[in-house]
XYZ file of C-alpha atoms in Angstrom:
430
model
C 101.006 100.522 96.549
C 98.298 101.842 99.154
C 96.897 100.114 101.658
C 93.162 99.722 100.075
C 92.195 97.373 97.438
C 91.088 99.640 94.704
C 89.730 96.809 92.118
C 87.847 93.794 92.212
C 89.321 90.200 91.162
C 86.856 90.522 88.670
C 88.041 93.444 87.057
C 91.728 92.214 87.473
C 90.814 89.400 85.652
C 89.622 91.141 82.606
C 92.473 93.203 81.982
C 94.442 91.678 79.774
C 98.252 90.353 79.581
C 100.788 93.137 78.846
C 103.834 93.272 77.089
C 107.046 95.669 77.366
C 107.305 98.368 74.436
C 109.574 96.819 71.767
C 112.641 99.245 71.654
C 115.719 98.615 73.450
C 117.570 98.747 76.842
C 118.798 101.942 77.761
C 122.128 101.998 79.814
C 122.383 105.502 81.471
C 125.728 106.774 83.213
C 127.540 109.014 84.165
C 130.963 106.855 83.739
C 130.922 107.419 87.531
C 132.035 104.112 89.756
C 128.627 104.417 91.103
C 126.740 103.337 87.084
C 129.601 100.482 86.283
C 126.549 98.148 88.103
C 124.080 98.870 85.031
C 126.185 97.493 81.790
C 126.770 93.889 83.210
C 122.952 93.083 84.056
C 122.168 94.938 80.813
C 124.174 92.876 79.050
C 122.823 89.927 80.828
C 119.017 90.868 80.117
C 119.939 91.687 76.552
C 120.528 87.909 75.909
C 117.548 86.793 78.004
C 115.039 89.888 75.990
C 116.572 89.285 72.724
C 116.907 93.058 72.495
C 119.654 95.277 71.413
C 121.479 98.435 74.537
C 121.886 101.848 73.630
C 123.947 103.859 76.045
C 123.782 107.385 76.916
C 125.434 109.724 78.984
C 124.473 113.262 79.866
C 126.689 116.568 80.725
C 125.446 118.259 82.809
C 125.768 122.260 81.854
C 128.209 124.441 83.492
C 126.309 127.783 84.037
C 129.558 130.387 84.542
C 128.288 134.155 85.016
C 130.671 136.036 82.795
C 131.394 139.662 84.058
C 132.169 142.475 81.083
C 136.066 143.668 82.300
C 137.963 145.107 79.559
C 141.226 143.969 78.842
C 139.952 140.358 80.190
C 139.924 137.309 78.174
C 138.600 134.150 79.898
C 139.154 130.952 78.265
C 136.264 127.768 78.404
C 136.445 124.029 76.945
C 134.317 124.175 74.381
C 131.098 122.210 74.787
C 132.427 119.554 71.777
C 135.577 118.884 73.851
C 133.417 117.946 76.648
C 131.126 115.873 74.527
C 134.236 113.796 73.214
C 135.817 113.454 76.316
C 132.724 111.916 78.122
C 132.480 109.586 75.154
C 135.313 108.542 75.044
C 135.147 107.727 79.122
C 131.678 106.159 78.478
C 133.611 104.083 76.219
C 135.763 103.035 78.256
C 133.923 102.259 81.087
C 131.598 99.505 78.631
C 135.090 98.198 77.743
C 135.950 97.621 81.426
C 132.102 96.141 82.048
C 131.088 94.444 79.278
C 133.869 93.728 76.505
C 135.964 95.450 73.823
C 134.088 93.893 71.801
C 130.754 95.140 72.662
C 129.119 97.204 69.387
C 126.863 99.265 71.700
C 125.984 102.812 70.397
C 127.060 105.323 72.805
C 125.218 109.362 72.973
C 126.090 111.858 74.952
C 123.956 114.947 75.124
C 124.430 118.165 77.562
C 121.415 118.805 79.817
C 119.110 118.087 82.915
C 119.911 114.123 83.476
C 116.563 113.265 84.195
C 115.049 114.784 81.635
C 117.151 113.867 78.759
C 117.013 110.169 80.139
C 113.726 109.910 80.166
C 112.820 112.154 76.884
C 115.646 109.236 74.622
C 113.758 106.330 76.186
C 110.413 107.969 75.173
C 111.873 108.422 71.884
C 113.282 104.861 71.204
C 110.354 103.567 73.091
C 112.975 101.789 75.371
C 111.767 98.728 76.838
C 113.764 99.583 80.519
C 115.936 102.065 81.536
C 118.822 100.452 83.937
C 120.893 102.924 86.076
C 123.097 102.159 88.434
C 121.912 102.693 92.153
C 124.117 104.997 93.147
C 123.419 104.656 96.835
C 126.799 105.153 98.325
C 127.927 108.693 97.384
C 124.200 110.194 98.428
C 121.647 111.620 96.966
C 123.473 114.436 95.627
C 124.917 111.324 92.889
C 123.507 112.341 89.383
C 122.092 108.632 89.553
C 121.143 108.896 93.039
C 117.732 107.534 94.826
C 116.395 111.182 93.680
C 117.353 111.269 90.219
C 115.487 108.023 89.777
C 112.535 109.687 91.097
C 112.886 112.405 88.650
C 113.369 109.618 85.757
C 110.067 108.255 86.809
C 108.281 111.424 87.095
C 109.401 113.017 83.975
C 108.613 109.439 81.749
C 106.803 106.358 81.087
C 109.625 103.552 80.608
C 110.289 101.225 83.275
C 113.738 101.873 85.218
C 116.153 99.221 87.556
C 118.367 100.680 89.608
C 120.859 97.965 90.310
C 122.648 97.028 93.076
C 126.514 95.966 92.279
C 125.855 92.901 93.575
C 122.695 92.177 90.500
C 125.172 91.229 87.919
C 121.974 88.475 86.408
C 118.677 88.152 86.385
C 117.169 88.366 89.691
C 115.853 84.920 91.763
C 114.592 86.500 94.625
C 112.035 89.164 93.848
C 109.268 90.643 95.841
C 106.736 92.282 93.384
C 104.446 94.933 95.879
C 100.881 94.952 95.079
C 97.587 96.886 95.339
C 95.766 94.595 93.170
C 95.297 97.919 90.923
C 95.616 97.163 86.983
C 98.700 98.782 87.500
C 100.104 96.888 89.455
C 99.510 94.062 87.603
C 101.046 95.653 84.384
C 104.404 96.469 87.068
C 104.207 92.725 87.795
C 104.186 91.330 84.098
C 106.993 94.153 83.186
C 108.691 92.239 85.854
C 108.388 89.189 84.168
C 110.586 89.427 81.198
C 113.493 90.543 83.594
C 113.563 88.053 86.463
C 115.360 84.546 86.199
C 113.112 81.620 84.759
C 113.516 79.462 87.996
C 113.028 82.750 90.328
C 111.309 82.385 93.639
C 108.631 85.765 93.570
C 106.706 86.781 96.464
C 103.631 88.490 95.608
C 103.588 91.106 98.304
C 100.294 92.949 99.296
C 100.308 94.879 102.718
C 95.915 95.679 103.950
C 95.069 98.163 106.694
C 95.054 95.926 109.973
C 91.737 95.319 111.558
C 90.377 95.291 114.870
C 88.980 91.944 115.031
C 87.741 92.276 118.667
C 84.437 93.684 116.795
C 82.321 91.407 115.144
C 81.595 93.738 112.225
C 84.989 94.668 111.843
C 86.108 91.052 111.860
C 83.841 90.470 108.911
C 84.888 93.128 107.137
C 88.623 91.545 107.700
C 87.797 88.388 106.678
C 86.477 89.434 103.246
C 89.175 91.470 103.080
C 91.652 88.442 102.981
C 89.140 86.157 101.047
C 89.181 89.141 98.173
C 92.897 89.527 98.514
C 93.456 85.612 97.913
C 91.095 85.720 95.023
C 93.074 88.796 93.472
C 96.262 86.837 94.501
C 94.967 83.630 92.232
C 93.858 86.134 89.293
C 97.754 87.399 88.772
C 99.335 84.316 89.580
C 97.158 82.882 86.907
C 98.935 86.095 84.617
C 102.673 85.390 86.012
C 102.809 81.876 86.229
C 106.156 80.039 84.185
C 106.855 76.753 83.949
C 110.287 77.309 86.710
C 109.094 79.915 88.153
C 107.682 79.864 92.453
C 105.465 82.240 93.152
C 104.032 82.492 96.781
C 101.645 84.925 98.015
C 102.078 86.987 101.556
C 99.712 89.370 102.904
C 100.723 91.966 105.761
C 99.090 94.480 107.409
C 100.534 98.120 108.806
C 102.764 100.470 107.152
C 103.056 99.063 103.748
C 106.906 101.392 103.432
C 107.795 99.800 106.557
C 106.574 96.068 106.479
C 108.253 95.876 102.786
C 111.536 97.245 103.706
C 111.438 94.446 106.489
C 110.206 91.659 104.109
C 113.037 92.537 101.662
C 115.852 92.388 104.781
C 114.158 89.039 105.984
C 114.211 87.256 102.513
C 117.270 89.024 101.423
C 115.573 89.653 97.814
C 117.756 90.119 94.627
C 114.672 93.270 93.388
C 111.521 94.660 94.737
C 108.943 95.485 91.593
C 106.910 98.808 92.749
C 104.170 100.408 90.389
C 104.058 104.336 90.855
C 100.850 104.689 89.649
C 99.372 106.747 86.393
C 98.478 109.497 88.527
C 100.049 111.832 85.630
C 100.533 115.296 85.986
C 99.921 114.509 90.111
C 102.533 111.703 89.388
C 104.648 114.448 88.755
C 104.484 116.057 91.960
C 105.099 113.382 94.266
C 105.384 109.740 92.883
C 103.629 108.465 96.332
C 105.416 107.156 99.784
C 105.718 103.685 98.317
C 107.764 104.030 95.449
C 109.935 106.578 96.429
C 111.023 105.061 100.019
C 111.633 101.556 98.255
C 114.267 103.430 95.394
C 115.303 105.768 98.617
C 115.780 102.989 100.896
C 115.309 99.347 99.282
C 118.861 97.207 100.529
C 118.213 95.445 96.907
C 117.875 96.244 93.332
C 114.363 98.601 92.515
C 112.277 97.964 89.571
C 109.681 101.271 89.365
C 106.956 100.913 86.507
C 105.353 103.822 85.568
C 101.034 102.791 85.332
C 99.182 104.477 83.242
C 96.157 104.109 81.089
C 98.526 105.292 77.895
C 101.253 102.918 78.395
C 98.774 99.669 79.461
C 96.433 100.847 76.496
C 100.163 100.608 74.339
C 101.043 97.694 76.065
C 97.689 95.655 75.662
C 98.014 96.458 71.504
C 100.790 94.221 71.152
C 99.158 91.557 73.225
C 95.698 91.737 70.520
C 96.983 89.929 67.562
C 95.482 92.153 64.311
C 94.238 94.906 66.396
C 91.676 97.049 64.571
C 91.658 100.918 65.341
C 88.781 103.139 63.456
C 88.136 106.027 62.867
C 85.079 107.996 62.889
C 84.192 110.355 60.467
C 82.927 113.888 61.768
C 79.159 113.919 60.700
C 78.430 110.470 62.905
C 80.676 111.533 66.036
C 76.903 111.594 67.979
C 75.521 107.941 66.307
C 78.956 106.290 66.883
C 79.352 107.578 70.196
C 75.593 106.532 70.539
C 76.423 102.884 69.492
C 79.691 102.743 71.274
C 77.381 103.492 74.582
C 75.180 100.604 73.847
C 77.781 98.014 73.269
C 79.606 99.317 76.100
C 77.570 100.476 78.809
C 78.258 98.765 82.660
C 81.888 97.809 81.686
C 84.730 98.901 83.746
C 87.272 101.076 82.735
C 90.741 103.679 83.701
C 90.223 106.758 81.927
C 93.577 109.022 81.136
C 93.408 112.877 80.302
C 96.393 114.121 78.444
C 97.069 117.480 78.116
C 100.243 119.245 76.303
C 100.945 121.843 79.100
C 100.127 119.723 82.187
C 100.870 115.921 80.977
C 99.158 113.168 81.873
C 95.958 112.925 84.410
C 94.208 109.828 85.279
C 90.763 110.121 86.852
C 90.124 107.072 88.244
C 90.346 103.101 87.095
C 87.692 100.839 88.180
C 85.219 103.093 86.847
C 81.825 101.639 85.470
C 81.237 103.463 82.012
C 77.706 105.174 81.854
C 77.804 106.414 78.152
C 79.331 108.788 75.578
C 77.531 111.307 73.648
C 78.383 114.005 71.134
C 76.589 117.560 70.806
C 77.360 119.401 67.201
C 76.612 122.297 68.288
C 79.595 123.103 70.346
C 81.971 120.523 69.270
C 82.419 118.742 72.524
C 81.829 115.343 74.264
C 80.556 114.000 77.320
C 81.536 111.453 78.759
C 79.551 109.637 81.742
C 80.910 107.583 84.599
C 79.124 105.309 86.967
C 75.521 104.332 87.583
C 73.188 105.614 84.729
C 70.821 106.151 86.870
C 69.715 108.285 89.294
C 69.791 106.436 92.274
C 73.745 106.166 91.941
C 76.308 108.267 92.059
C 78.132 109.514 88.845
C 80.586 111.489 87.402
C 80.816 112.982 83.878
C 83.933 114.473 81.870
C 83.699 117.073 79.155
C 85.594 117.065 76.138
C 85.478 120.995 74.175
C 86.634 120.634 70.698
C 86.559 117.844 69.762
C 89.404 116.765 66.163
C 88.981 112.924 66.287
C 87.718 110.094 68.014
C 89.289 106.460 67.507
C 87.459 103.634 69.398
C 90.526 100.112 69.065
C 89.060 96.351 69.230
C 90.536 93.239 69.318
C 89.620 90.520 66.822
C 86.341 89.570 68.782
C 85.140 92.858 67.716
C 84.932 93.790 71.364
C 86.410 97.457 72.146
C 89.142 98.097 73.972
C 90.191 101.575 73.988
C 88.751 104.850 72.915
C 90.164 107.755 71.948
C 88.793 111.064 72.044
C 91.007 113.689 70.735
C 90.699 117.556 70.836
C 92.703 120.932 70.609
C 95.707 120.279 73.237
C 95.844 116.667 74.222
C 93.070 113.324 74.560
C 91.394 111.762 76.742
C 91.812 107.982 76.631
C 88.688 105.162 78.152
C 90.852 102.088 78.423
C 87.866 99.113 78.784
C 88.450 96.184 81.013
């Protein structure tokens, strides 16, 4: 969350309701007293998801330097003994938590944490990832406040860290927002894990103002009236039939002001987007995010935002969903026609690439037009005004493979794909 608005209740309003990816809930541990926090509240939002818990544990390798000395025979457990054993305490420790009777698979695997966390809940398409918080041993815990970071930065799939004390779904939740289509998609993740009577607090914290100006006090006053409006636009998306939802809008250091909100309300979970700034994402997941899973005194819901995982996410919420493809001799007249039914519309536009992951270039963006040139194989594609008077930005796509344009029943696009020798590039239409 930043402390601009970077969207329009307009454009909030047209993006449409999201839904979680359909796999299951991934319990990760370490069998440590510090993850027994995840397997009751899994087990609790199992029931309330109607989905099934995997659990895995990871080993982390032992790197020994081994020194040639004749005569010298060192002995090592053998990787499969090490396997077994942490199965065998992972299965004990759902036992303790959950029941004997609990029929959750168990995997262990022997690698980097993160990495192998995030890579199975890719793979199952897991609809969270819950980890215990891990808080009191340090940072240093395998499940610590950076080890979620890494989770987050290495993945796409939502991930609680849970406090002991969240045994059920939360009823005191402050969801942070930027208004961003992102942060809307955090939100309605949030949705399908918070109690049905829970009180939310929409949470949005502006750049304070200096009111003693005229202009300036303007300036603050539409400020608020656009907040409200984009306050009304995802209550409108959130709303349940138990649920209250109240709005609150502060103005400083948005780390600061929320870790004080959460003390004074004593929340249950704080809901943070960290933004689909992809391979950047990687780097540094923004001050937001990682304070609140550094420093949060509750449970931390972190939602990955990307245009990948929203485009995903809005499929399942399109009832027969249409995706075509074009054929290679009319990339330039389909891109042509996808321009003219298309042109003015808002959009986030995603640029995947094997080696570097996943980019976004900006959301919000006002689509200028798409054209195709045969005689290098490539795309362009334009953002902004199309004309000269504003300002503009266009994207180049070399070698070109395929190019996919989805649309809901209407007939009215949604997403289009443009893919080429080493990743995509994705236009995700409001």
């Amino acid at each position: 969350m930043s402390t601009t608005m970077h969207t329009t209740p307009e454009v909030l309003a047209a993006v449409e309701p999201t839904l979680l990816p359909g796999g299951p809930i991934l319990v990760a541990t370490d069998t440590s007293p510090d993850s027994d926090a995840a397997f009751p509240l899994a087990f609790n939002l199992a029931s309330r998801m109607h989905t099934d818990v995997t659990v895995l544990s990871v080993l982390q390798p032992v790197n020994t330097p081994i020194y040639g000395v004749d005569g010298l025979v060192i002995s090592m457990e053998p990787a499969l003994d090490s396997e077994n054993a942490r199965e065998a305490a992972t299965r004990a420790q759902l036992i303790r938590m959950v029941s004997s009777t609990a029929a959750w698979p168990v995997t262990v695997k022997t690698g980097d944490p993160a990495r192998e966390i995030a890579a199975a809940a890719g793979a199952m398409n897991s609809q969270l990832v819950v980890v215990g918080r891990g808080r009191h041993s340090g940072l240093d815990r395998m499940f610590g406040g950076e080890s979620v970071l890494r989770m987050l930065q290495l993945g796409d799939a939502p991930v609680l860290a849970v406090e002991e004390s969240l045994t059920s779904p939360p009823r005191r939740v402050v969801i942070a927002t930027d208004f961003s289509p992102f942060s809307l998609y955090a939100a309605q993740v949030a949705m399908r894990v918070v109690a049905p009577d829970a009180e939310v607090w929409l949470l949005h914290v502006g750049p304070p103002f200096d009111e003693s100006v005229p202009f300036l006090k303007a300036r603050a006053e539409v400020y608020r009236e656009q907040s409200e409006a984009a306050f009304t636009q995802m209550r409108s998306r959130l709303q349940g039939d138990k649920l209250h939802i109240e709005s609150v809008i502060l103005t400083g250091s948005a780390p600061d002001q929320l870790l004080a909100f959460l003390a004074e309300k004593q929340a249950d979970m704080v809901v943070t987007a960290t933004h689909g700034y992809g391979f950047i994402r990687r780097m540094l997941l923004g001050s937001v995010a990682a304070t609140l899973i550094r420093r949060a005194p509750c449970s931390v819901l972190a939602v990955p935002g990307s245009a990948r995982t929203m485009a995903a996410a809005r499929a399942q919420t399109i009832p027969n969903a249409h995706t075509r493809t074009f054929s290679l001799q009319n990339f330039d007249s389909e891109l042509s026609e996808f321009t003219t039914r298309n042109a003015g519309r808002r959009c986030t536009v995603e640029v995947d690439q094997a080696a570097l992951g996943a980019q976004v270039l900006g959301h919000d963006l006002q689509l200028a037009g798409a054209t195709y040139d045969r005689r290098d194989n490539s795309a362009s594609l334009m953002f902004g005004t199309s004309t000269l008077k504003g300002m503009h930005m266009t994207h180049h796509v070399a070698g070109v493979t395929r190019i996919e344009v989805a649309s809901n029943t209407g007939g009215v696009d949604q997403v289009l794909r443009v893919a080429h020798d080493g990743g995509q590039l994705l236009v995700m239409l409001s």
